[in-house]
Tab-separated table of C-alpha atoms and ligand atoms in Angstrom:
chain	number	residue	atom	x	y	z
A	1	MET	CA	0.000	0.000	0.000
A	2	LYS	CA	1.219	3.500	-0.860
A	3	LYS	CA	-0.072	5.098	2.346
A	4	SER	CA	-1.905	4.084	5.509
A	5	ILE	CA	-4.486	6.562	6.694
A	6	LEU	CA	-6.396	6.574	9.941
A	7	ILE	CA	-9.895	8.053	9.678
A	8	THR	CA	-11.511	8.560	13.086
A	9	GLY	CA	-15.287	8.684	13.416
A	10	GLY	CA	-15.734	6.897	10.091
A	11	ALA	CA	-18.998	5.259	11.159
A	12	GLY	CA	-20.644	8.638	11.756
A	13	PHE	CA	-22.417	10.919	9.311
A	14	ILE	CA	-19.580	12.814	7.599
A	15	GLY	CA	-16.946	10.188	8.436
A	16	SER	CA	-18.850	7.476	6.561
A	17	HIS	CA	-18.877	9.578	3.380
A	18	VAL	CA	-15.161	10.311	3.782
A	19	VAL	CA	-14.316	6.628	4.377
A	20	ARG	CA	-16.367	5.568	1.324
A	21	ARG	CA	-14.664	8.176	-0.847
A	22	PHE	CA	-11.150	7.214	0.234
A	23	VAL	CA	-11.684	3.422	0.121
A	24	SER	CA	-13.151	3.570	-3.381
A	25	ARG	CA	-10.962	6.291	-4.922
A	26	TYR	CA	-7.627	5.170	-3.468
A	27	PRO	CA	-7.258	1.375	-3.737
A	28	ASP	CA	-3.542	1.748	-2.964
A	29	TYR	CA	-4.207	3.424	0.405
A	30	LEU	CA	-4.962	1.352	3.479
A	31	ILE	CA	-7.890	3.053	5.232
A	32	VAL	CA	-8.209	2.320	8.938
A	33	ASN	CA	-11.538	3.475	10.357
A	34	ALA	CA	-11.384	3.893	14.148
A	35	ASP	CA	-14.708	4.507	15.847
A	36	LYS	CA	-16.209	3.906	19.284
A	37	LEU	CA	-19.660	3.353	17.754
A	38	THR	CA	-21.528	5.718	20.051
A	39	TYR	CA	-25.246	6.279	19.435
A	40	ALA	CA	-24.136	8.329	16.386
A	41	GLY	CA	-21.804	5.725	14.900
A	42	ASN	CA	-23.349	3.062	12.717
A	43	LEU	CA	-21.428	0.519	10.634
A	44	GLU	CA	-24.524	0.126	8.464
A	45	ASN	CA	-23.516	3.478	6.933
A	46	ILE	CA	-20.578	1.804	5.193
A	47	THR	CA	-21.636	-1.783	4.457
A	48	ASP	CA	-20.962	-1.162	0.745
A	49	ILE	CA	-17.202	-0.742	1.300
A	50	GLU	CA	-16.577	-2.919	4.360
A	51	SER	CA	-15.274	-5.860	2.323
A	52	GLY	CA	-12.730	-3.659	0.508
A	53	LYS	CA	-9.204	-5.136	0.617
A	54	ASN	CA	-7.866	-1.707	1.582
A	55	TYR	CA	-10.284	-1.218	4.504
A	56	ARG	CA	-9.959	-2.087	8.214
A	57	PHE	CA	-12.262	-1.242	11.105
A	58	GLU	CA	-11.060	-0.786	14.689
A	59	LYS	CA	-13.577	-0.247	17.474
A	60	ILE	CA	-11.781	2.088	19.841
A	61	ASP	CA	-12.518	4.942	22.197
A	62	ILE	CA	-10.076	7.767	21.467
A	63	VAL	CA	-10.392	8.910	25.081
A	64	ASN	CA	-8.511	5.751	26.051
A	65	LYS	CA	-4.860	6.744	25.680
A	66	GLN	CA	-3.544	3.180	25.563
A	67	SER	CA	-5.988	2.127	22.824
A	68	VAL	CA	-4.823	5.047	20.708
A	69	LEU	CA	-1.142	4.197	21.273
A	70	ASP	CA	-1.861	0.541	20.424
A	71	LEU	CA	-3.540	1.603	17.197
A	72	PHE	CA	-0.488	3.608	16.160
A	73	SER	CA	1.735	0.601	16.997
A	74	LYS	CA	-0.434	-1.813	15.025
A	75	TYR	CA	-0.458	0.264	11.832
A	76	SER	CA	2.364	2.243	10.339
A	77	LEU	CA	0.260	5.333	9.726
A	78	ASP	CA	1.163	8.156	7.339
A	79	GLY	CA	-1.890	10.293	7.885
A	80	VAL	CA	-4.758	10.941	10.238
A	81	ILE	CA	-8.093	12.473	9.235
A	82	HIS	CA	-9.712	13.176	12.571
A	83	LEU	CA	-13.506	13.399	12.560
A	84	ALA	CA	-14.490	11.504	15.721
A	85	ALA	CA	-16.356	13.828	18.037
A	86	GLU	CA	-19.464	14.438	20.028
A	87	SER	CA	-21.201	16.662	17.497
A	88	HIS	CA	-24.659	17.759	18.669
A	89	VAL	CA	-24.947	21.230	20.243
A	90	ASP	CA	-28.134	20.416	22.205
A	91	ARG	CA	-26.506	17.369	23.810
A	92	SER	CA	-23.521	19.534	24.804
A	93	ILE	CA	-25.930	21.760	26.716
A	94	THR	CA	-27.524	18.908	28.675
A	95	GLY	CA	-24.244	16.986	29.152
A	96	PRO	CA	-20.992	18.811	28.395
A	97	ASP	CA	-18.601	16.294	30.017
A	98	GLU	CA	-18.566	13.816	27.151
A	99	PHE	CA	-17.700	16.694	24.778
A	100	VAL	CA	-14.655	17.590	26.846
A	101	PHE	CA	-13.539	13.949	27.033
A	102	THR	CA	-13.956	13.009	23.379
A	103	ASN	CA	-13.341	16.313	21.624
A	104	ILE	CA	-10.463	17.597	23.754
A	105	VAL	CA	-8.865	14.618	25.509
A	106	GLY	CA	-9.482	12.343	22.513
A	107	THR	CA	-7.782	14.817	20.170
A	108	LEU	CA	-4.889	15.209	22.614
A	109	ASN	CA	-4.399	11.431	22.700
A	110	LEU	CA	-4.265	11.282	18.898
A	111	LEU	CA	-1.826	14.203	18.726
A	112	ASN	CA	0.466	12.576	21.302
A	113	ALA	CA	0.380	9.220	19.550
A	114	ALA	CA	1.083	10.793	16.140
A	115	LEU	CA	3.907	12.915	17.535
A	116	ASN	CA	5.408	9.941	19.328
A	117	ARG	CA	5.423	7.814	16.146
A	118	TRP	CA	6.389	10.516	13.658
A	119	LYS	CA	8.811	12.795	15.532
A	120	GLU	CA	11.975	11.213	14.091
A	121	ASN	CA	10.812	11.961	10.558
A	122	PHE	CA	7.786	14.102	9.701
A	123	GLU	CA	8.325	13.626	5.928
A	124	GLY	CA	5.090	12.527	4.222
A	125	LYS	CA	3.080	12.628	7.442
A	126	LEU	CA	-0.085	14.667	8.058
A	127	PHE	CA	-2.496	15.186	10.944
A	128	TYR	CA	-5.700	16.617	9.440
A	129	HIS	CA	-8.188	17.887	12.007
A	130	ILE	CA	-11.824	18.362	10.957
A	131	SER	CA	-13.478	21.259	12.717
A	132	THR	CA	-16.494	23.506	12.541
A	133	ASP	CA	-17.442	27.098	11.748
A	134	GLU	CA	-19.058	27.289	15.210
A	135	VAL	CA	-15.638	28.044	16.767
A	136	TYR	CA	-15.887	31.546	15.259
A	137	GLY	CA	-19.010	32.403	17.279
A	138	SER	CA	-22.091	34.116	15.912
A	139	LEU	CA	-22.461	36.703	13.126
A	140	GLY	CA	-24.884	39.613	12.944
A	141	SER	CA	-26.868	40.207	9.802
A	142	ASP	CA	-23.793	40.688	7.607
A	143	GLY	CA	-20.176	39.568	7.296
A	144	LEU	CA	-18.599	36.164	6.761
A	145	PHE	CA	-16.219	33.995	8.806
A	146	THR	CA	-12.755	33.945	7.251
A	147	GLU	CA	-9.741	31.893	8.312
A	148	ASP	CA	-8.573	34.965	10.286
A	149	THR	CA	-11.762	35.495	12.285
A	150	ALA	CA	-10.999	35.398	16.022
A	151	TYR	CA	-12.340	32.396	17.899
A	152	ASP	CA	-15.424	33.047	20.043
A	153	PRO	CA	-17.068	29.689	20.837
A	154	ARG	CA	-20.335	30.011	22.700
A	155	SER	CA	-21.642	26.483	23.366
A	156	PRO	CA	-19.916	23.637	25.218
A	157	TYR	CA	-19.709	21.858	21.834
A	158	SER	CA	-18.021	24.737	20.034
A	159	ALA	CA	-15.783	25.446	23.035
A	160	SER	CA	-14.583	21.834	22.979
A	161	LYS	CA	-13.954	21.986	19.226
A	162	ALA	CA	-12.123	25.330	19.580
A	163	SER	CA	-9.983	23.817	22.299
A	164	SER	CA	-9.072	20.869	20.069
A	165	ASP	CA	-8.216	23.251	17.189
A	166	HIS	CA	-5.907	25.195	19.514
A	167	LEU	CA	-4.191	21.975	20.586
A	168	VAL	CA	-3.606	20.957	16.965
A	169	ARG	CA	-2.105	24.382	16.143
A	170	ALA	CA	0.010	24.253	19.309
A	171	TYR	CA	1.409	20.830	18.372
A	172	HIS	CA	2.276	22.161	14.928
A	173	HIS	CA	3.857	25.341	16.291
A	174	THR	CA	5.685	23.826	19.269
A	175	PHE	CA	6.661	20.361	18.066
A	176	GLY	CA	6.530	20.793	14.291
A	177	LEU	CA	3.773	18.191	13.883
A	178	PRO	CA	2.584	18.509	10.254
A	179	ALA	CA	-1.050	19.525	10.635
A	180	VAL	CA	-3.903	21.165	8.752
A	181	ILE	CA	-7.354	22.160	9.964
A	182	SER	CA	-10.592	22.815	8.128
A	183	ASN	CA	-13.663	24.519	9.555
A	184	CYS	CA	-16.902	23.655	7.824
A	185	SER	CA	-20.478	24.909	7.905
A	186	ASN	CA	-23.638	22.806	8.468
A	187	ASN	CA	-23.670	19.558	6.521
A	188	TYR	CA	-26.770	17.756	5.311
A	189	GLY	CA	-27.400	14.574	3.346
A	190	PRO	CA	-27.872	10.812	3.729
A	191	ASN	CA	-26.888	9.059	6.984
A	192	GLN	CA	-27.186	12.061	9.300
A	193	PHE	CA	-28.480	11.094	12.722
A	194	PRO	CA	-32.076	12.327	13.071
A	195	GLU	CA	-31.331	14.538	16.079
A	196	LYS	CA	-30.090	17.253	13.684
A	197	LEU	CA	-32.562	19.699	12.130
A	198	ILE	CA	-32.994	18.364	8.575
A	199	PRO	CA	-33.331	14.605	9.231
A	200	LEU	CA	-35.387	15.261	12.371
A	201	ALA	CA	-37.800	17.399	10.356
A	202	ILE	CA	-37.990	14.847	7.505
A	203	ASN	CA	-38.796	12.077	9.964
A	204	ASN	CA	-41.413	14.108	11.832
A	205	ILE	CA	-43.113	15.311	8.653
A	206	LYS	CA	-43.229	11.746	7.380
A	207	ASN	CA	-44.877	10.626	10.623
A	208	ASN	CA	-47.207	13.648	10.864
A	209	LYS	CA	-45.509	14.757	14.077
A	210	PRO	CA	-44.900	18.406	15.091
A	211	VAL	CA	-41.772	19.913	13.512
A	212	PRO	CA	-40.021	21.809	16.319
A	213	VAL	CA	-38.571	25.170	15.273
A	214	TYR	CA	-36.505	26.868	17.968
A	215	GLY	CA	-37.457	30.444	18.886
A	216	LYS	CA	-38.817	32.354	15.904
A	217	GLY	CA	-36.947	30.282	13.322
A	218	GLU	CA	-34.842	33.295	12.355
A	219	ASN	CA	-31.414	31.775	12.985
A	220	ILE	CA	-29.352	31.358	9.849
A	221	ARG	CA	-27.101	28.478	8.835
A	222	ASP	CA	-24.975	27.897	5.710
A	223	TRP	CA	-25.797	24.413	4.357
A	224	LEU	CA	-23.400	22.148	2.476
A	225	TYR	CA	-24.127	18.741	0.940
A	226	VAL	CA	-22.064	16.149	2.811
A	227	GLU	CA	-20.356	14.772	-0.320
A	228	ASP	CA	-19.084	18.286	-1.064
A	229	HIS	CA	-17.495	18.314	2.376
A	230	ALA	CA	-15.927	14.910	1.645
A	231	SER	CA	-14.517	16.196	-1.673
A	232	ALA	CA	-13.057	19.251	0.091
A	233	ILE	CA	-11.461	16.988	2.718
A	234	ASP	CA	-9.947	14.867	-0.056
A	235	LEU	CA	-8.426	17.964	-1.706
A	236	ILE	CA	-7.143	19.476	1.531
A	237	PHE	CA	-5.644	16.153	2.631
A	238	HIS	CA	-3.696	15.917	-0.629
A	239	LYS	CA	-2.968	19.562	-1.432
A	240	GLY	CA	-3.390	21.534	1.791
A	241	LYS	CA	-0.453	23.598	2.985
A	242	ILE	CA	0.949	22.314	6.252
A	243	GLY	CA	0.101	24.654	9.123
A	244	ASP	CA	-2.799	26.236	7.233
A	245	THR	CA	-6.510	26.451	7.937
A	246	TYR	CA	-9.231	26.184	5.281
A	247	ASN	CA	-12.842	27.288	5.640
A	248	ILE	CA	-15.427	25.146	3.840
A	249	GLY	CA	-18.965	26.385	3.209
A	250	GLY	CA	-21.868	26.111	0.826
A	251	ASN	CA	-22.432	29.818	0.165
A	252	ASN	CA	-25.977	28.795	0.908
A	253	GLU	CA	-27.516	30.689	3.819
A	254	TRP	CA	-31.013	29.845	4.970
A	255	LYS	CA	-33.187	31.075	7.808
A	256	ASN	CA	-34.336	27.958	9.660
A	257	ILE	CA	-38.014	28.716	9.050
A	258	ASP	CA	-37.506	29.209	5.300
A	259	LEU	CA	-35.535	25.981	5.081
A	260	ILE	CA	-38.269	24.076	6.933
A	261	LYS	CA	-40.931	25.532	4.618
A	262	LEU	CA	-38.924	24.446	1.555
A	263	LEU	CA	-38.544	20.995	3.073
A	264	CYS	CA	-42.300	20.850	3.777
A	265	SER	CA	-43.096	21.616	0.139
A	266	ILE	CA	-40.666	18.922	-1.079
A	267	MET	CA	-42.168	16.424	1.377
A	268	ASP	CA	-45.734	17.255	0.280
A	269	LYS	CA	-44.757	16.409	-3.302
A	270	LYS	CA	-42.820	13.250	-2.399
A	271	LEU	CA	-45.563	11.948	-0.105
A	272	GLY	CA	-48.375	12.919	-2.472
A	273	ARG	CA	-49.961	15.207	0.133
A	274	PRO	CA	-51.927	18.357	-0.766
A	275	ALA	CA	-49.677	21.436	-0.988
A	276	GLY	CA	-49.409	23.171	2.387
A	277	SER	CA	-50.271	20.147	4.568
A	278	SER	CA	-46.770	19.573	6.005
A	279	GLU	CA	-46.366	23.268	6.916
A	280	LYS	CA	-49.226	22.831	9.380
A	281	LEU	CA	-46.881	20.648	11.450
A	282	ILE	CA	-44.461	23.530	12.117
A	283	THR	CA	-44.424	24.222	15.861
A	284	TYR	CA	-42.417	27.041	17.431
A	285	VAL	CA	-40.754	25.799	20.614
A	286	LYS	CA	-38.565	27.259	23.360
A	287	ASP	CA	-35.268	28.494	21.972
A	288	ARG	CA	-31.916	26.734	22.379
A	289	PRO	CA	-29.991	28.434	25.236
A	290	GLY	CA	-27.236	30.644	23.796
A	291	HIS	CA	-28.510	29.988	20.272
A	292	ASP	CA	-26.011	31.462	17.774
A	293	LEU	CA	-27.839	33.743	15.348
A	294	ARG	CA	-25.967	33.315	12.124
A	295	TYR	CA	-23.074	31.348	10.622
A	296	ALA	CA	-21.733	32.124	7.142
A	297	ILE	CA	-18.465	31.051	5.632
A	298	ASP	CA	-16.075	32.671	3.198
A	299	SER	CA	-14.519	29.638	1.479
A	300	SER	CA	-12.688	31.654	-1.204
A	301	LYS	CA	-9.263	30.478	0.009
A	302	LEU	CA	-10.197	26.847	-0.702
A	303	GLN	CA	-11.999	27.737	-3.945
A	304	ASN	CA	-9.120	29.839	-5.284
A	305	SER	CA	-6.233	27.636	-4.183
A	306	MET	CA	-7.713	24.240	-5.077
A	307	GLY	CA	-10.575	24.913	-7.476
A	308	TRP	CA	-13.128	23.370	-5.103
A	309	SER	CA	-16.768	24.362	-5.307
A	310	PRO	CA	-19.984	22.875	-3.924
A	311	ILE	CA	-22.068	21.008	-6.513
A	312	PRO	CA	-25.796	20.470	-5.987
A	313	GLU	CA	-28.277	23.327	-5.806
A	314	PHE	CA	-29.791	23.308	-2.338
A	315	SER	CA	-33.224	22.169	-3.536
A	316	THR	CA	-31.598	19.325	-5.524
A	317	GLY	CA	-29.446	18.264	-2.553
A	318	LEU	CA	-32.452	18.472	-0.261
A	319	GLU	CA	-34.547	16.330	-2.632
A	320	LYS	CA	-31.763	13.731	-2.794
A	321	THR	CA	-31.667	13.749	0.996
A	322	VAL	CA	-35.444	13.361	1.338
A	323	ASP	CA	-35.387	10.505	-1.227
A	324	TRP	CA	-32.666	8.757	0.775
A	325	TYR	CA	-34.571	8.970	4.068
A	326	LEU	CA	-37.820	7.838	2.454
A	327	ALA	CA	-36.036	4.878	0.835
A	328	ASN	CA	-34.148	3.896	3.981
A	329	THR	CA	-36.912	3.491	6.531
A	330	LYS	CA	-35.214	0.441	8.089
A	331	TRP	CA	-32.045	2.486	8.737
A	332	LEU	CA	-34.185	5.174	10.364
A	333	GLU	CA	-36.129	2.680	12.466
A	334	ARG	CA	-32.927	1.067	13.696
A	335	VAL	CA	-31.145	4.291	14.654
A	336	LEU	CA	-34.318	5.606	16.272
A	337	SER	CA	-34.715	2.557	18.477
A	338	GLY	CA	-32.817	2.258	21.737
A	339	ASP	CA	-31.880	5.331	23.693
A	340	TYR	CA	-32.918	7.890	21.113
A	341	GLY	CA	-36.575	7.804	22.214
A	342	LYS	CA	-35.555	8.780	25.746
A	343	TYR	CA	-33.372	11.612	24.424
A	344	TYR	CA	-36.220	12.947	22.276
A	345	ASP	CA	-38.675	12.978	25.187
A	346	LEU	CA	-36.153	14.711	27.456
A	347	MET	CA	-35.140	17.323	24.886
A	348	TYR	CA	-38.549	18.302	23.570
A	349	ALA	CA	-40.933	17.573	26.480
A	350	GLY	CA	-40.522	20.900	28.312
A	351	ARG	CA	-40.418	23.042	25.163
B	401	NAD	P1	-21.468	12.281	14.088
B	401	NAD	O1	-21.935	12.578	15.475
B	401	NAD	O2	-22.452	11.866	13.058
B	401	NAD	O3	-20.340	11.149	14.133
B	401	NAD	C1	-19.326	11.138	15.081
B	401	NAD	C2	-18.615	9.792	15.027
B	401	NAD	O4	-17.567	9.810	16.018
B	401	NAD	C3	-19.524	8.615	15.368
B	401	NAD	O5	-19.297	7.562	14.465
B	401	NAD	C4	-19.098	8.229	16.769
B	401	NAD	O6	-19.280	6.839	17.058
B	401	NAD	C5	-17.622	8.600	16.764
B	401	NAD	N1	-17.120	8.861	18.122
B	401	NAD	C6	-17.691	9.663	19.062
B	401	NAD	N2	-16.970	9.621	20.201
B	401	NAD	C7	-15.917	8.787	19.963
B	401	NAD	C8	-14.815	8.355	20.753
B	401	NAD	N3	-14.667	8.746	22.039
B	401	NAD	N4	-13.910	7.520	20.202
B	401	NAD	C9	-14.053	7.099	18.904
B	401	NAD	N5	-15.094	7.467	18.131
B	401	NAD	C10	-16.007	8.317	18.649
B	401	NAD	O7	-20.669	13.581	13.645
B	401	NAD	P2	-20.590	14.299	12.224
B	401	NAD	O8	-21.728	15.220	12.077
B	401	NAD	O9	-20.331	13.281	11.183
B	401	NAD	O10	-19.280	15.198	12.447
B	401	NAD	C11	-17.991	14.654	12.199
B	401	NAD	C12	-16.953	15.717	12.475
B	401	NAD	O11	-17.174	16.841	11.648
B	401	NAD	C13	-16.959	16.244	13.910
B	401	NAD	O12	-15.642	16.453	14.312
B	401	NAD	C14	-17.727	17.553	13.812
B	401	NAD	O13	-17.317	18.442	14.823
B	401	NAD	C15	-17.311	18.017	12.438
B	401	NAD	N6	-18.268	18.885	11.742
B	401	NAD	C16	-19.574	18.502	11.604
B	401	NAD	C17	-20.453	19.302	10.886
B	401	NAD	C18	-21.905	18.913	10.684
B	401	NAD	O14	-22.671	19.712	10.144
B	401	NAD	N7	-22.323	17.730	11.043
B	401	NAD	C19	-19.998	20.506	10.326
B	401	NAD	C20	-18.652	20.882	10.517
B	401	NAD	C21	-17.800	20.041	11.204
B	402	DAU	O1	-22.108	24.759	11.763
B	402	DAU	C1	-21.573	23.466	11.828
B	402	DAU	C2	-22.296	22.677	12.899
B	402	DAU	O2	-23.585	22.397	12.386
B	402	DAU	C3	-21.575	21.396	13.286
B	402	DAU	O3	-20.334	21.717	13.857
B	402	DAU	C4	-22.415	20.583	14.283
B	402	DAU	O4	-21.768	19.355	14.545
B	402	DAU	C5	-23.761	20.336	13.646
B	402	DAU	O5	-24.594	19.653	14.570
B	402	DAU	C6	-24.428	21.639	13.228
B	402	DAU	O6	-24.802	22.434	14.390
B	402	DAU	P1	-26.205	23.220	14.461
B	402	DAU	O7	-26.541	23.446	15.869
B	402	DAU	O8	-26.193	24.390	13.546
B	402	DAU	O9	-27.152	22.085	13.777
B	402	DAU	P2	-28.623	21.550	14.169
B	402	DAU	O10	-29.060	20.661	13.054
B	402	DAU	O11	-28.678	21.026	15.552
B	402	DAU	O12	-29.504	22.887	14.118
B	402	DAU	C7	-29.573	23.680	12.946
B	402	DAU	C8	-30.421	24.902	13.274
B	402	DAU	O13	-31.772	24.475	13.508
B	402	DAU	C9	-30.002	25.616	14.549
B	402	DAU	O14	-30.221	27.004	14.381
B	402	DAU	C10	-30.952	25.072	15.613
B	402	DAU	C11	-32.233	24.800	14.827
B	402	DAU	N1	-33.059	23.660	15.300
B	402	DAU	C12	-32.445	22.478	15.526
B	402	DAU	C13	-33.177	21.374	15.945
B	402	DAU	C14	-32.503	20.053	16.238
B	402	DAU	C15	-34.434	23.815	15.416
B	402	DAU	O15	-34.987	24.900	15.169
B	402	DAU	N2	-35.151	22.706	15.821
B	402	DAU	C16	-34.588	21.511	16.115
B	402	DAU	O16	-35.319	20.557	16.529
């Protein structure tokens, strides 16, 4: 094999698309997917590539230092693409501890293991840390986050991600560890756990359940189709400048309420319901504490330096996403069983 690459969190939403892309596009790379399989990790997301000769799965918790060291001893790794994380803002509000353990301590363990293995010769090695636009805080009605925007995380989730970004930069600056970071906007698409806005709304509309919109629905997010994020990760992994940061975004800002209305109209068509019926399910609920108003990304550095651009129109990407969820009811049923029911009751009962 030409290279061995560790992808952490490869059973999760974005990670599964990245693993699929790398396993199928790079048959001469060994892809090691390391994942704890939390509620958000699901090997069903990658059954199509699991028999690939260049694919290995390791069930590990990155918070466990020894497991991470063992992994680096077992494989002679050239690169790390680090996606494993606790990723849901609402969960970070009800239980921040896990976010500190996985997102900060887990990243530290990976950095230490990589440094330990690579320090004699950094040639051809890369630690690529996947982060979020939420580290930059919240925008007013105008302006965009650039790579130079000062960090201002405002939820336990974004604070834990900011902390991990700082650690990665510190390891590059202090020890010379070859590292790059990218900060991406909101992803959507197949395989996203239905605690996040778009799949939660699709599932509720399908089941004629209320669609919870926080506050007045005026918060704005910049949406990117998950495969576009995977293609950006591929480019940055291969062409990114060591020590640099790249912002990734869809140039696709939507107020939550407008997005939900668009989704309702797509669902009406797909489910053969009279126009306007799904919108009746929209229910305004108590706002998320500390709810960031607006995220918007300037991704011109990535676009200009590597020729990357997002592909599907939002309505096309959203239709593809709806089609996927409607065709994969068994996947939905399985991920919704177990503890998720309890989480849903706890999160939405008092709202
Ligand atoms: P996800 O929650 O769908 O998946 C996370 C994966 O990490 C799961 O497979 C889970 O089992 C695994 N994991 C969690 N804790 C672990 C641990 N202690 N040890 C090993 N594995 C563990 O998350 P996602 O939405 O796919 O996000 C992936 C990454 O991308 C995260 O780092 C997130 O911060 C970042 N990101 C996400 C978005 C988004 O819109 N979803 C946008 C920008 C950046
Ligand atoms: O910006 C990138 C981030 O996007 C990632 O780093 C996170 O991992 C990812 O979860 C996502 O965070 P958000 O908080 O923006 O995503 P979420 O889908 O939870 O919410 C999107 C918007 O919709 C947000 O303004 C809150 C609102 N919302 C969310 C839910 C779950 C609702 O109005 N109702 C809901 O039920």
